PDB file of C-alpha atoms in Angstrom:
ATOM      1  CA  UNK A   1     126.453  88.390  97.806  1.00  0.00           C
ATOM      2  CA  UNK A   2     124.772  85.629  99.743  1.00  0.00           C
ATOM      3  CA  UNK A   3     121.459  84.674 101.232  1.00  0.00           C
ATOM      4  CA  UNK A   4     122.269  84.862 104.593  1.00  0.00           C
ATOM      5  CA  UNK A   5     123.558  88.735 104.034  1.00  0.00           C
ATOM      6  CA  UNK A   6     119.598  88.758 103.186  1.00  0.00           C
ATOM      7  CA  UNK A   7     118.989  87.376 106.590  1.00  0.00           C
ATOM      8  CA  UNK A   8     120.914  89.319 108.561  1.00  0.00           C
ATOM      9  CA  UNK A   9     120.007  93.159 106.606  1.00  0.00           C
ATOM     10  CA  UNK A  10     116.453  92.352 107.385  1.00  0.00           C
ATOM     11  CA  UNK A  11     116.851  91.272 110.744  1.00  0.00           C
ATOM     12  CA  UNK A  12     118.976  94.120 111.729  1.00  0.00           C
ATOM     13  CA  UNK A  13     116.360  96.485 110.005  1.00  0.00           C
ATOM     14  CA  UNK A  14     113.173  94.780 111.522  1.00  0.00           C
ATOM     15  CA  UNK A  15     112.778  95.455 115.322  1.00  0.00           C
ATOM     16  CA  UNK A  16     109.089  93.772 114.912  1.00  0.00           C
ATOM     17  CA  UNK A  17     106.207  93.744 112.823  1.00  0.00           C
ATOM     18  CA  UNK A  18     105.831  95.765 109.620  1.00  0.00           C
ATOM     19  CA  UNK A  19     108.803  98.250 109.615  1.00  0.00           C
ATOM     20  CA  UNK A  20     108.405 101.373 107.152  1.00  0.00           C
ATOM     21  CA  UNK A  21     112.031 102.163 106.731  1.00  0.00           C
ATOM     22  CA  UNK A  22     114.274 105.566 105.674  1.00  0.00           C
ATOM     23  CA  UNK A  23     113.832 104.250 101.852  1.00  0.00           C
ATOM     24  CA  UNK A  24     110.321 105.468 100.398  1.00  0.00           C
ATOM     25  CA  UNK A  25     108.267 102.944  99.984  1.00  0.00           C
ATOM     26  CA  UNK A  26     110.930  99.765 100.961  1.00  0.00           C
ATOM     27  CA  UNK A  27     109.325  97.971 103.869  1.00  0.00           C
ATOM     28  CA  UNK A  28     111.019  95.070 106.271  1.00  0.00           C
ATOM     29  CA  UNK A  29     109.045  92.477 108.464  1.00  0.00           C
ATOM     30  CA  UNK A  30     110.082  90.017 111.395  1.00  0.00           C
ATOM     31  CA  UNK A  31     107.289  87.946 112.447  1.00  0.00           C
ATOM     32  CA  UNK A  32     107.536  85.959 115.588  1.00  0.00           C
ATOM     33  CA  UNK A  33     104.425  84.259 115.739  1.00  0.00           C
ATOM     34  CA  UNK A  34     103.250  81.418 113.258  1.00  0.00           C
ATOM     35  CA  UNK A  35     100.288  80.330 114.700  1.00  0.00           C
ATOM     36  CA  UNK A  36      97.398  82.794 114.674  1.00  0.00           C
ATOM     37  CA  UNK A  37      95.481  83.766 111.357  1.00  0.00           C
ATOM     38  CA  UNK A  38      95.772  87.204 110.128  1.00  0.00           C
ATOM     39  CA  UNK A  39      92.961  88.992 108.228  1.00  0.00           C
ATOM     40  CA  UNK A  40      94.604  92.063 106.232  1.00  0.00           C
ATOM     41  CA  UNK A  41      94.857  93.358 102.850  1.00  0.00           C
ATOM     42  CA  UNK A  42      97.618  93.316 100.421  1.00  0.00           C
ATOM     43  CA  UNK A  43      98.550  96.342  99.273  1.00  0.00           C
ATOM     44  CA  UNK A  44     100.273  96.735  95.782  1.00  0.00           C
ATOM     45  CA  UNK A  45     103.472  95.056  96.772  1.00  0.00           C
ATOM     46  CA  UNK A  46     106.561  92.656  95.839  1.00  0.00           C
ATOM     47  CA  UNK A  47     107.325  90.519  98.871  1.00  0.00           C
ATOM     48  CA  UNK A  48     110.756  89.034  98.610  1.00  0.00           C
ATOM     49  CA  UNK A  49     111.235  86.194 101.639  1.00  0.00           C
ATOM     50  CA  UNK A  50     114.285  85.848 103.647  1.00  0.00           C
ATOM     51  CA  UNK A  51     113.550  82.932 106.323  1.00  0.00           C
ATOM     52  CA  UNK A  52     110.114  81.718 106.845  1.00  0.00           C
ATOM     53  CA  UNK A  53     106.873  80.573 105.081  1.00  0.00           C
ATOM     54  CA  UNK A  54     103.894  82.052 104.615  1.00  0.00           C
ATOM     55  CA  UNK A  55     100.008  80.630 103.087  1.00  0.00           C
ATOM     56  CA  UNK A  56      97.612  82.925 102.151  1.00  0.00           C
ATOM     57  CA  UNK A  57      94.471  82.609 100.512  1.00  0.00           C
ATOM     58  CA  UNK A  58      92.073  85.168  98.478  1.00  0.00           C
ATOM     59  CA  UNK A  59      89.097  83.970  97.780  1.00  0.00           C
ATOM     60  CA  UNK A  60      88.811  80.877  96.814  1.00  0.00           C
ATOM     61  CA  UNK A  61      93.045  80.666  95.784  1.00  0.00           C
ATOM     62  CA  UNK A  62      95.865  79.605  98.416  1.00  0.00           C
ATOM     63  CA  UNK A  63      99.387  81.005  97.853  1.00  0.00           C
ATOM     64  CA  UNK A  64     102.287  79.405  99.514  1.00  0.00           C
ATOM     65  CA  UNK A  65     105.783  81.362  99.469  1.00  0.00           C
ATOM     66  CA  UNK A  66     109.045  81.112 101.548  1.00  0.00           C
ATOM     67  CA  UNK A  67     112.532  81.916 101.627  1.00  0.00           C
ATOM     68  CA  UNK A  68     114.123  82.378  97.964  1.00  0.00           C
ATOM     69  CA  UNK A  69     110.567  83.154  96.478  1.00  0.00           C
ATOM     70  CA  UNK A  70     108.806  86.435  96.295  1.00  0.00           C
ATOM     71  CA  UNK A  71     105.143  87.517  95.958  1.00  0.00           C
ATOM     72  CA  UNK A  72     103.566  90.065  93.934  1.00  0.00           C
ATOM     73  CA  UNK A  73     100.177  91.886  94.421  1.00  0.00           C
ATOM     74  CA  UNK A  74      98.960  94.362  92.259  1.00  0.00           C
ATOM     75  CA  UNK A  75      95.315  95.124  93.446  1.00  0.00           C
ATOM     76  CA  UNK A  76      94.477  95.737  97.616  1.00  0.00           C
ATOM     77  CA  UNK A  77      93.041  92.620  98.048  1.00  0.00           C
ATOM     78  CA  UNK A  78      91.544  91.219 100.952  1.00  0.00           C
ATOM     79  CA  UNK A  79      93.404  88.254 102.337  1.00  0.00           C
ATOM     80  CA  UNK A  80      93.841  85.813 105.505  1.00  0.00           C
ATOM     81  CA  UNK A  81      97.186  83.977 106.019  1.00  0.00           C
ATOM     82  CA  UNK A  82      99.290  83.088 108.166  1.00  0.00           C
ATOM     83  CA  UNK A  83     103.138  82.074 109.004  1.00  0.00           C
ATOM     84  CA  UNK A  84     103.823  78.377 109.339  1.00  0.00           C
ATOM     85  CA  UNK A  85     107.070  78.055 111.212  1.00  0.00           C
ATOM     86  CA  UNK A  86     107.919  81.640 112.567  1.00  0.00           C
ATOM     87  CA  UNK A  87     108.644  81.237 116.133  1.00  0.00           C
ATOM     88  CA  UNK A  88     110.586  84.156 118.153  1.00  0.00           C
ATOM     89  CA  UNK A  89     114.132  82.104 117.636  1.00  0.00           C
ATOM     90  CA  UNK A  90     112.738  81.439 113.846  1.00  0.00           C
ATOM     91  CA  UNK A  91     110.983  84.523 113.079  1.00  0.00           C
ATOM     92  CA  UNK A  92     109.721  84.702 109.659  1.00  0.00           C
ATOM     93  CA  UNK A  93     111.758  87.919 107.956  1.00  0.00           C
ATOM     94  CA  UNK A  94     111.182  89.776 104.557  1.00  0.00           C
ATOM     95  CA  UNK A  95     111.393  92.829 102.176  1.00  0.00           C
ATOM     96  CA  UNK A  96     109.022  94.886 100.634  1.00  0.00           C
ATOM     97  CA  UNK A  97     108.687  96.994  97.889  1.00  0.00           C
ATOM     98  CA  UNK A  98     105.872  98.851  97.432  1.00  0.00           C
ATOM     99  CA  UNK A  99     104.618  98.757  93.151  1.00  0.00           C
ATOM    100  CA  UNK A 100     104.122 102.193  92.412  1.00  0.00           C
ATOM    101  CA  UNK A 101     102.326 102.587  88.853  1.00  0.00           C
ATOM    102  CA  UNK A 102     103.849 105.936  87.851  1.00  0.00           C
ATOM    103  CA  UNK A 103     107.329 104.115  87.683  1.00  0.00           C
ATOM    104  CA  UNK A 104     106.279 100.813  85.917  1.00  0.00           C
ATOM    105  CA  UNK A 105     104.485 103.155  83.225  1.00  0.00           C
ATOM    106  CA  UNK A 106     107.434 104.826  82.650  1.00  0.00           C
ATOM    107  CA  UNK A 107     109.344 101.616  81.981  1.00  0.00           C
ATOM    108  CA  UNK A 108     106.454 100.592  80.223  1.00  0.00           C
ATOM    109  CA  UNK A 109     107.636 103.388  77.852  1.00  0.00           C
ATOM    110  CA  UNK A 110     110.971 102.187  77.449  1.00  0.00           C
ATOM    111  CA  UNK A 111     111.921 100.699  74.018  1.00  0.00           C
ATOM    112  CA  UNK A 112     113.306  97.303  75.931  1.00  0.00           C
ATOM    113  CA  UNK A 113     109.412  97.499  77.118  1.00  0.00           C
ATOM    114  CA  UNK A 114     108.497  96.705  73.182  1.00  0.00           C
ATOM    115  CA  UNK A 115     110.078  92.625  73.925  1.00  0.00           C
ATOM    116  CA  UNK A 116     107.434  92.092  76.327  1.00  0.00           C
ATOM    117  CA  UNK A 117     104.888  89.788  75.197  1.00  0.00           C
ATOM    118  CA  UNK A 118     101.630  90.814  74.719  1.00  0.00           C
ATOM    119  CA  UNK A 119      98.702  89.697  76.869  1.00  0.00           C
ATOM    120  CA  UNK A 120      95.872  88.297  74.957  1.00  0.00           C
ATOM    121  CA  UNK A 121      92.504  90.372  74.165  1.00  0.00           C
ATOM    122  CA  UNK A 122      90.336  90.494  77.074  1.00  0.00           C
ATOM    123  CA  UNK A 123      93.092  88.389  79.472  1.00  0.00           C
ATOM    124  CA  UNK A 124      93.241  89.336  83.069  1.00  0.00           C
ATOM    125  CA  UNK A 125      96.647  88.482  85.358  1.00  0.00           C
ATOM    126  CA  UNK A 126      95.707  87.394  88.556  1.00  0.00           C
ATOM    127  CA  UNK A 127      96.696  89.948  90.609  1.00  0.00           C
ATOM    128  CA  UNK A 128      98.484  87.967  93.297  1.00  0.00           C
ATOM    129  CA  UNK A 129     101.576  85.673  91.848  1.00  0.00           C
ATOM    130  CA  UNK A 130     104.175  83.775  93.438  1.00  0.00           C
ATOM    131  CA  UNK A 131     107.843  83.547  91.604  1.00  0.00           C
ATOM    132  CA  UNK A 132     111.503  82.248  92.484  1.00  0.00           C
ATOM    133  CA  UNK A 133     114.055  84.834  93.538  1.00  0.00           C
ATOM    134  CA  UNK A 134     116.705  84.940  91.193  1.00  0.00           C
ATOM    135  CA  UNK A 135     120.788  85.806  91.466  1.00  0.00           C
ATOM    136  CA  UNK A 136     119.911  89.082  89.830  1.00  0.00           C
ATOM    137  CA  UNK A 137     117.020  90.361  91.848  1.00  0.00           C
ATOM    138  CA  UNK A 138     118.437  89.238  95.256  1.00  0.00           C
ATOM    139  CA  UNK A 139     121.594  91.215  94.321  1.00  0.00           C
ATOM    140  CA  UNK A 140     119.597  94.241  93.962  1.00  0.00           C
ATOM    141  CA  UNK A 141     117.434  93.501  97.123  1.00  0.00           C
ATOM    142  CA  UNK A 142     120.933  93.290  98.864  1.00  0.00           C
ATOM    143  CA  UNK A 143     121.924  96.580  97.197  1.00  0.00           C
ATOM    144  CA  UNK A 144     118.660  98.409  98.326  1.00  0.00           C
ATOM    145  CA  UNK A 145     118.692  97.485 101.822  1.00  0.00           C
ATOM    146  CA  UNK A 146     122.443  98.383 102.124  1.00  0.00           C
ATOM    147  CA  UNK A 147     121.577 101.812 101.842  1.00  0.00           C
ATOM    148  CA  UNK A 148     120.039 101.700 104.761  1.00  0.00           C
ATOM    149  CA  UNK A 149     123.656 101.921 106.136  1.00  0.00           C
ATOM    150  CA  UNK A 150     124.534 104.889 103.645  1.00  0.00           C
ATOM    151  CA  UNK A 151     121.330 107.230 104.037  1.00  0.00           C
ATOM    152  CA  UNK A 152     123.319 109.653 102.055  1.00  0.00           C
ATOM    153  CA  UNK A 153     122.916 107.661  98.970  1.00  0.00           C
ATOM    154  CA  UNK A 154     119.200 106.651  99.540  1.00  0.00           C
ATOM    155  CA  UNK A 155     118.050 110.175  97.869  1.00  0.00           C
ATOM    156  CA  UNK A 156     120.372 109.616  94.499  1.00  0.00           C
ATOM    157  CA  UNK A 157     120.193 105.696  94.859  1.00  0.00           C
ATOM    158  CA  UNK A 158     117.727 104.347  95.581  1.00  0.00           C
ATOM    159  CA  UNK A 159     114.985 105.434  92.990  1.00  0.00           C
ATOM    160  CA  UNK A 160     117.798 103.638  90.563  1.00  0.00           C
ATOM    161  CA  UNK A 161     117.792 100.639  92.167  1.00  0.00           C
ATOM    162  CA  UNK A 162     113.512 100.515  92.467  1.00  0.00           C
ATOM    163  CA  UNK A 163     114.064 100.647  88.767  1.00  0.00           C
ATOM    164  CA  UNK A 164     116.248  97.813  88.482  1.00  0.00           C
ATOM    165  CA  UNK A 165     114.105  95.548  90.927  1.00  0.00           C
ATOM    166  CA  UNK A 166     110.606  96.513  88.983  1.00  0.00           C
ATOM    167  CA  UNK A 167     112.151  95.803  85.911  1.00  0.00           C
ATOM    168  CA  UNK A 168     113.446  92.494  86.648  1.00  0.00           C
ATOM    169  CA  UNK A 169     110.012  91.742  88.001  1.00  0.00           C
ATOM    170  CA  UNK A 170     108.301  92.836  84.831  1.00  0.00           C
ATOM    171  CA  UNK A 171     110.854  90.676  82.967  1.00  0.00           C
ATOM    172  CA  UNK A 172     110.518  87.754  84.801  1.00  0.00           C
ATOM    173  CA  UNK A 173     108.046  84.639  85.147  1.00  0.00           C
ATOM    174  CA  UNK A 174     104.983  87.104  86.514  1.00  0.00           C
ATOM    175  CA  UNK A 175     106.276  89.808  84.815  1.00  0.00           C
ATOM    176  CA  UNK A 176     102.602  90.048  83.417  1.00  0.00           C
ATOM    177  CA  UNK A 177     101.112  90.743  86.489  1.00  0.00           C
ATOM    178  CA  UNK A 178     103.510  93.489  87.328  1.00  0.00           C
ATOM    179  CA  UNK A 179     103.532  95.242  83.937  1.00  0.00           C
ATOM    180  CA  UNK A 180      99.745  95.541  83.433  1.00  0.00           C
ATOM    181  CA  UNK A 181      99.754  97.722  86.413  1.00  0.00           C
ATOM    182  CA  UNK A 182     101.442 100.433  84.474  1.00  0.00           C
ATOM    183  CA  UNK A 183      99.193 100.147  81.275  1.00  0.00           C
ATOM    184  CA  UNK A 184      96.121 102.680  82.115  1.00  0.00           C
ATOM    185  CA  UNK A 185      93.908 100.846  79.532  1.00  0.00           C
ATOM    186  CA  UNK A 186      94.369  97.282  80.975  1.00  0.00           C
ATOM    187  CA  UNK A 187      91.683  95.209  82.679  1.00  0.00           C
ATOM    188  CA  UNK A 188      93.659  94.746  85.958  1.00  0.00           C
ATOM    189  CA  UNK A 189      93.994  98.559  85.721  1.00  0.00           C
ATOM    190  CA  UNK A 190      90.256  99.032  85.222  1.00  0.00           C
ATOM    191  CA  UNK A 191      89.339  96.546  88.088  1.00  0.00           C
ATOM    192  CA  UNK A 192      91.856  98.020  90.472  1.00  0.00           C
ATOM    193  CA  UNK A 193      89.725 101.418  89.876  1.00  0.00           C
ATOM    194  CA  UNK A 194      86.782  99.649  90.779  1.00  0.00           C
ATOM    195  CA  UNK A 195      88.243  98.054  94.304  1.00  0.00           C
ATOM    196  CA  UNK A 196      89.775 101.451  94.937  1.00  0.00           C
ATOM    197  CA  UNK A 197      86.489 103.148  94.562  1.00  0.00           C
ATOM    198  CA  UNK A 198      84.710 100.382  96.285  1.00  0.00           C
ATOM    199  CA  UNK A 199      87.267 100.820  99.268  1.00  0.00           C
ATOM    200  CA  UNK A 200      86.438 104.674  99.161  1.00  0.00           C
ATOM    201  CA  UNK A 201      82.609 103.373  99.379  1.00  0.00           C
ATOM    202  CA  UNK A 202      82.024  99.892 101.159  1.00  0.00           C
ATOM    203  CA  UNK A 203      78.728 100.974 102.854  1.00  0.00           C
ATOM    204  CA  UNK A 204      76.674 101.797  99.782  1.00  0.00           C
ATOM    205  CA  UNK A 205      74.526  99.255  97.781  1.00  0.00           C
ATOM    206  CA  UNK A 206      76.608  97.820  95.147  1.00  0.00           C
ATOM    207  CA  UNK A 207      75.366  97.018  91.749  1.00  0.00           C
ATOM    208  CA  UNK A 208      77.342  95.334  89.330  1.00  0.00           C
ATOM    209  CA  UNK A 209      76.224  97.098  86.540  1.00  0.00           C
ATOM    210  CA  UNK A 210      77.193 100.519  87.512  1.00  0.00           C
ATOM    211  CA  UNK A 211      80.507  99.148  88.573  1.00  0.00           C
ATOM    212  CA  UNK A 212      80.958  97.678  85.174  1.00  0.00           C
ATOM    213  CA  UNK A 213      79.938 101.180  83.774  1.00  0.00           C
ATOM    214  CA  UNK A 214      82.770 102.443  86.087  1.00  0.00           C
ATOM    215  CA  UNK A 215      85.179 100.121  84.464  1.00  0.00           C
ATOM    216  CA  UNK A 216      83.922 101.225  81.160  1.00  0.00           C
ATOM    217  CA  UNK A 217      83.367  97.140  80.439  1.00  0.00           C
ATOM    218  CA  UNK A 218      80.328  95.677  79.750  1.00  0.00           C
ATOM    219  CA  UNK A 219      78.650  93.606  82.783  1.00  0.00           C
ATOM    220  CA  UNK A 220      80.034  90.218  81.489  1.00  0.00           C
ATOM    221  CA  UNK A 221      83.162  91.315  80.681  1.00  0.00           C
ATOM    222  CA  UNK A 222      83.813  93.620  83.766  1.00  0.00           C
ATOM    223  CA  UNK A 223      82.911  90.128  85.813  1.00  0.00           C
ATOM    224  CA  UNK A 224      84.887  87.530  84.431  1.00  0.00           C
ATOM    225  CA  UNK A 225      88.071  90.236  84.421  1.00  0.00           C
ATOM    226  CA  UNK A 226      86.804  90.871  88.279  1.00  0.00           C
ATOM    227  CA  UNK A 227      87.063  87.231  88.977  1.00  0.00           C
ATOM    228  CA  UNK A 228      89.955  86.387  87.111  1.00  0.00           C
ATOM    229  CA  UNK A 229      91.841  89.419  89.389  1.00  0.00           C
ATOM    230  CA  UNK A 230      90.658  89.428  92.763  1.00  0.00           C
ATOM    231  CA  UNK A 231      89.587  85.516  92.641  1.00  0.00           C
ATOM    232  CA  UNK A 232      86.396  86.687  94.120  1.00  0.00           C
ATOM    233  CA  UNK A 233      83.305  87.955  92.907  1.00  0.00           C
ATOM    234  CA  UNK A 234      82.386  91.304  93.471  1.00  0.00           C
ATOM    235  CA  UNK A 235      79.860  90.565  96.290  1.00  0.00           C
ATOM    236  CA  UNK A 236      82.080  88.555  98.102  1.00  0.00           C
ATOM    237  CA  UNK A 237      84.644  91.164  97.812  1.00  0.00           C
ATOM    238  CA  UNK A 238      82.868  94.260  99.427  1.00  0.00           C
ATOM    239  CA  UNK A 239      81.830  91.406 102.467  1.00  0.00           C
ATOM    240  CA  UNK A 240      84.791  91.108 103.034  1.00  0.00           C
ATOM    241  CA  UNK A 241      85.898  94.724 103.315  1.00  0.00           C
ATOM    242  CA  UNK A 242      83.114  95.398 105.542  1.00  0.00           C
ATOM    243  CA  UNK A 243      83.543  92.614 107.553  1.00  0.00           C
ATOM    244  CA  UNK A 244      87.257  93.467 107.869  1.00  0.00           C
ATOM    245  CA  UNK A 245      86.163  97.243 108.827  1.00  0.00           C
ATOM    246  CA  UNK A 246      83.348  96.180 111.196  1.00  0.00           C
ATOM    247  CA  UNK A 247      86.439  94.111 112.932  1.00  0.00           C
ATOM    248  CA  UNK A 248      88.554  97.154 113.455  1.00  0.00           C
ATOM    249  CA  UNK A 249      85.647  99.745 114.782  1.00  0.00           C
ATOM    250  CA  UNK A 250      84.403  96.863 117.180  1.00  0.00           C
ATOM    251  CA  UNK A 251      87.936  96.708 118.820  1.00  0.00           C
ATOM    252  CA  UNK A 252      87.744 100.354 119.476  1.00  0.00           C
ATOM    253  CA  UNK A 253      83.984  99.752 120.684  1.00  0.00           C
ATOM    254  CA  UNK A 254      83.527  96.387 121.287  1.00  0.00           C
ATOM    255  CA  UNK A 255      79.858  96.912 122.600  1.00  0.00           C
ATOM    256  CA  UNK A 256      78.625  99.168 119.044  1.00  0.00           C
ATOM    257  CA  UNK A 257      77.615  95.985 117.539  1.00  0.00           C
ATOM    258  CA  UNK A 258      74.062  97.091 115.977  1.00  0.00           C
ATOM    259  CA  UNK A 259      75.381 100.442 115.276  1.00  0.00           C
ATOM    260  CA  UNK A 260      78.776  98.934 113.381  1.00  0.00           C
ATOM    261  CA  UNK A 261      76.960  96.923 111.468  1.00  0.00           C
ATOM    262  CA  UNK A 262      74.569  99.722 109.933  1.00  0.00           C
ATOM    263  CA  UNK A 263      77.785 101.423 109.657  1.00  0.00           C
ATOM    264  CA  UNK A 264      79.325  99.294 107.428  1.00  0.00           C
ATOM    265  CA  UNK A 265      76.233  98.716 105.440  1.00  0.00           C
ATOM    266  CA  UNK A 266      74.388  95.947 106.725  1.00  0.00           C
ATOM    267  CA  UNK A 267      70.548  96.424 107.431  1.00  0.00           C
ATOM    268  CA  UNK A 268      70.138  93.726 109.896  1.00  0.00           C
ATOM    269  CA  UNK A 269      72.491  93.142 113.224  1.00  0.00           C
ATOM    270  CA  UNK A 270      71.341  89.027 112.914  1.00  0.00           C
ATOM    271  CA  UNK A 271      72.906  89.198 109.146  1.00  0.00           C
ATOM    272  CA  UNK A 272      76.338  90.856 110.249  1.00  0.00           C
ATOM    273  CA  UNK A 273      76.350  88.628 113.556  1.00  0.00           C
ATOM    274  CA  UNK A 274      75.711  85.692 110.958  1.00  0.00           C
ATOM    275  CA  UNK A 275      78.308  86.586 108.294  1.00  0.00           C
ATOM    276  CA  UNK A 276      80.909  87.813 111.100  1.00  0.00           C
ATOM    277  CA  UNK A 277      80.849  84.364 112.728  1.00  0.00           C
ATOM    278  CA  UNK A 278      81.433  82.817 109.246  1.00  0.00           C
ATOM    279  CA  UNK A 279      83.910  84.750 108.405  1.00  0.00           C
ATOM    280  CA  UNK A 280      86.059  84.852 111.385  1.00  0.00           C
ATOM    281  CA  UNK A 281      84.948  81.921 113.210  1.00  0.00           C
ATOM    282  CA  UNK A 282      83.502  84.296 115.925  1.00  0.00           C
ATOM    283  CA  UNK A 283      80.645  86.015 117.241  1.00  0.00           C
ATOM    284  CA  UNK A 284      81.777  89.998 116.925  1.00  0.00           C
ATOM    285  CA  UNK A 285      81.450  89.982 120.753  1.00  0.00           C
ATOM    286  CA  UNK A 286      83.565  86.851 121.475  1.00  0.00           C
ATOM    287  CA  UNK A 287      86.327  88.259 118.197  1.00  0.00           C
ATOM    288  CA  UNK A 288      86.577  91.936 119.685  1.00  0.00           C
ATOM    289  CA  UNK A 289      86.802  90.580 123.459  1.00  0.00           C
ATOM    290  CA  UNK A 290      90.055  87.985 122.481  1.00  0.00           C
ATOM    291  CA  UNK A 291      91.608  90.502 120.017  1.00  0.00           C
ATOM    292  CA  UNK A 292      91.441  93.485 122.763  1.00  0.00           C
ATOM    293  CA  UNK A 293      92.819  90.364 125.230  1.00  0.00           C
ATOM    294  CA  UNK A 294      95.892  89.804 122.686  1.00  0.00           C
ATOM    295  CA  UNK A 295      96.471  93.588 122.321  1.00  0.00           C
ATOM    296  CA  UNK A 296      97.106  93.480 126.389  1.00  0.00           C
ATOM    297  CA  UNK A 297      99.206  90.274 126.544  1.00  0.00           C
TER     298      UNK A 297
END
């Protein structure tokens, strides 16, 4: 078992970009491009690093991560990050592993499970963590993506080894982060409701309030937990989902810009051109004109 076996499995499974791969939900990546800033969400993800570094930043937090540390997310957030040193004869490389709550409840379940600390009243894990890669998780990293080699195993195998990584997760440094996505009562369970309904509805007025009734928390409560997860407030978190969906329909239709902003929910063109520009540096002309320009280089 070694780190460069890491290397060279990803890189032999990662033609380009984000690579699903024959493993449900085990994802590779090869990045050859450091330079330009990427707006995206997370997902609900571990993101182990094989060569590379990457900074991020959610709201008002930066993450930093590279080779021999992983990352966790365990609400979609909204991010913008970047690789610092991928080039194409250095590309950054990595594995993914996407959290599925269904599993980590059932571990959750487990009488091992009973050892885990428990979080304080009211606490909320952020829901984006950085942690070192240990011997034990790497080996079954190295195990999982082997399989890739042996699809005949991945059916009986590989929901075995998902086990084994999540559970090393949830025993680990951010294991708190990880665990409280399989506990239905749990704050960061309650807010990731909330961001997965205000996905479903980013155009629609938003009142705290009735998303705190959603959460079944009270108004202060369902804020502070909000903050605490996403490192945003709940404002600046539907923005930013609109802004990242106005920035998808405008490179399909680069000249809709009145009508994609009422269709993300803004009420005045001059207020998205405004917030657009802030957020991405851009006028939504001048964005969806270079980003169509990258897509034919």
């Amino acid at each position: 078992m070694s780190f460069e076996e890491f290397r060279t499995l990803v890189a032999q499974h990662a033609p380009g970009g984000i690579t699903e791969t024959a493993i449900p939900g085990v994802l590779v990546s090869r990045m050859d491009d450091g330079g330009s800033q990427d707006e995206s969400t997370t997902g609900t993800i571990l993101a182990v690093v094989a060569q590379g570094t990457k900074r991020i930043s959610v709201g008002g937090t930066v993450h930093d991560y590279g080779a021999g540390q992983y990352l966790v997310a365990s609400v979609d957030l909204p991010v913008s990050g970047h690789f610092t040193d991928a080039t194409p004869s250095h590309p950054a490389l990595g594995f993914g592993l996407e959290l599925r709550p269904a599993v980590i409840a059932e571990l959750m379940l487990t009488a091992a499970a009973g050892e885990f600390p428990r979080a304080a009243r009211g606490s909320s894990p952020s829901a984006i963590a950085v942690g070192e890669t240990s011997v034990r998780l790497l080996d079954a990293v190295l195990r999982m993506l082997r399989l890739l080699e042996h699809p005949r195993d991945i059916p009986v195998l590989a929901p075995m080894i998902e086990r084994e990584i999540l559970w090393l997760i949830m025993s680990g440094e951010q294991g708190a982060t990880v665990r409280q996505l399989g506990l239905a009562d749990s704050s960061l369970s309650r807010v990731r409701h909330v961001v997965r309904w205000m996905r479903e509805h980013f155009a629609e007025s938003l009142r705290v309030d009735e998303l705190a009734e959603l959460a079944r928390m009270s108004p202060s409560a369902f804020h502070r937990a909000f903050q605490a997860v996403t490192s945003m407030s709940p404002i600046q978190y539907q923005k930013s989902i609109r802004l990242q969906e106005a920035r998808l329909r405008l490179l399909a239709d680069p000249g809709a810009i009145g009508a994609v902003a009422y269709a993300v929910g803004y009420e005045s063109p001059s207020q998205f051109s405004r917030e657009y520009r802030r957020e991405f540096g851009a006028s939504p002309s001048e964005d969806a004109a270079a980003l169509r320009g990258a897509g034919r280089d």
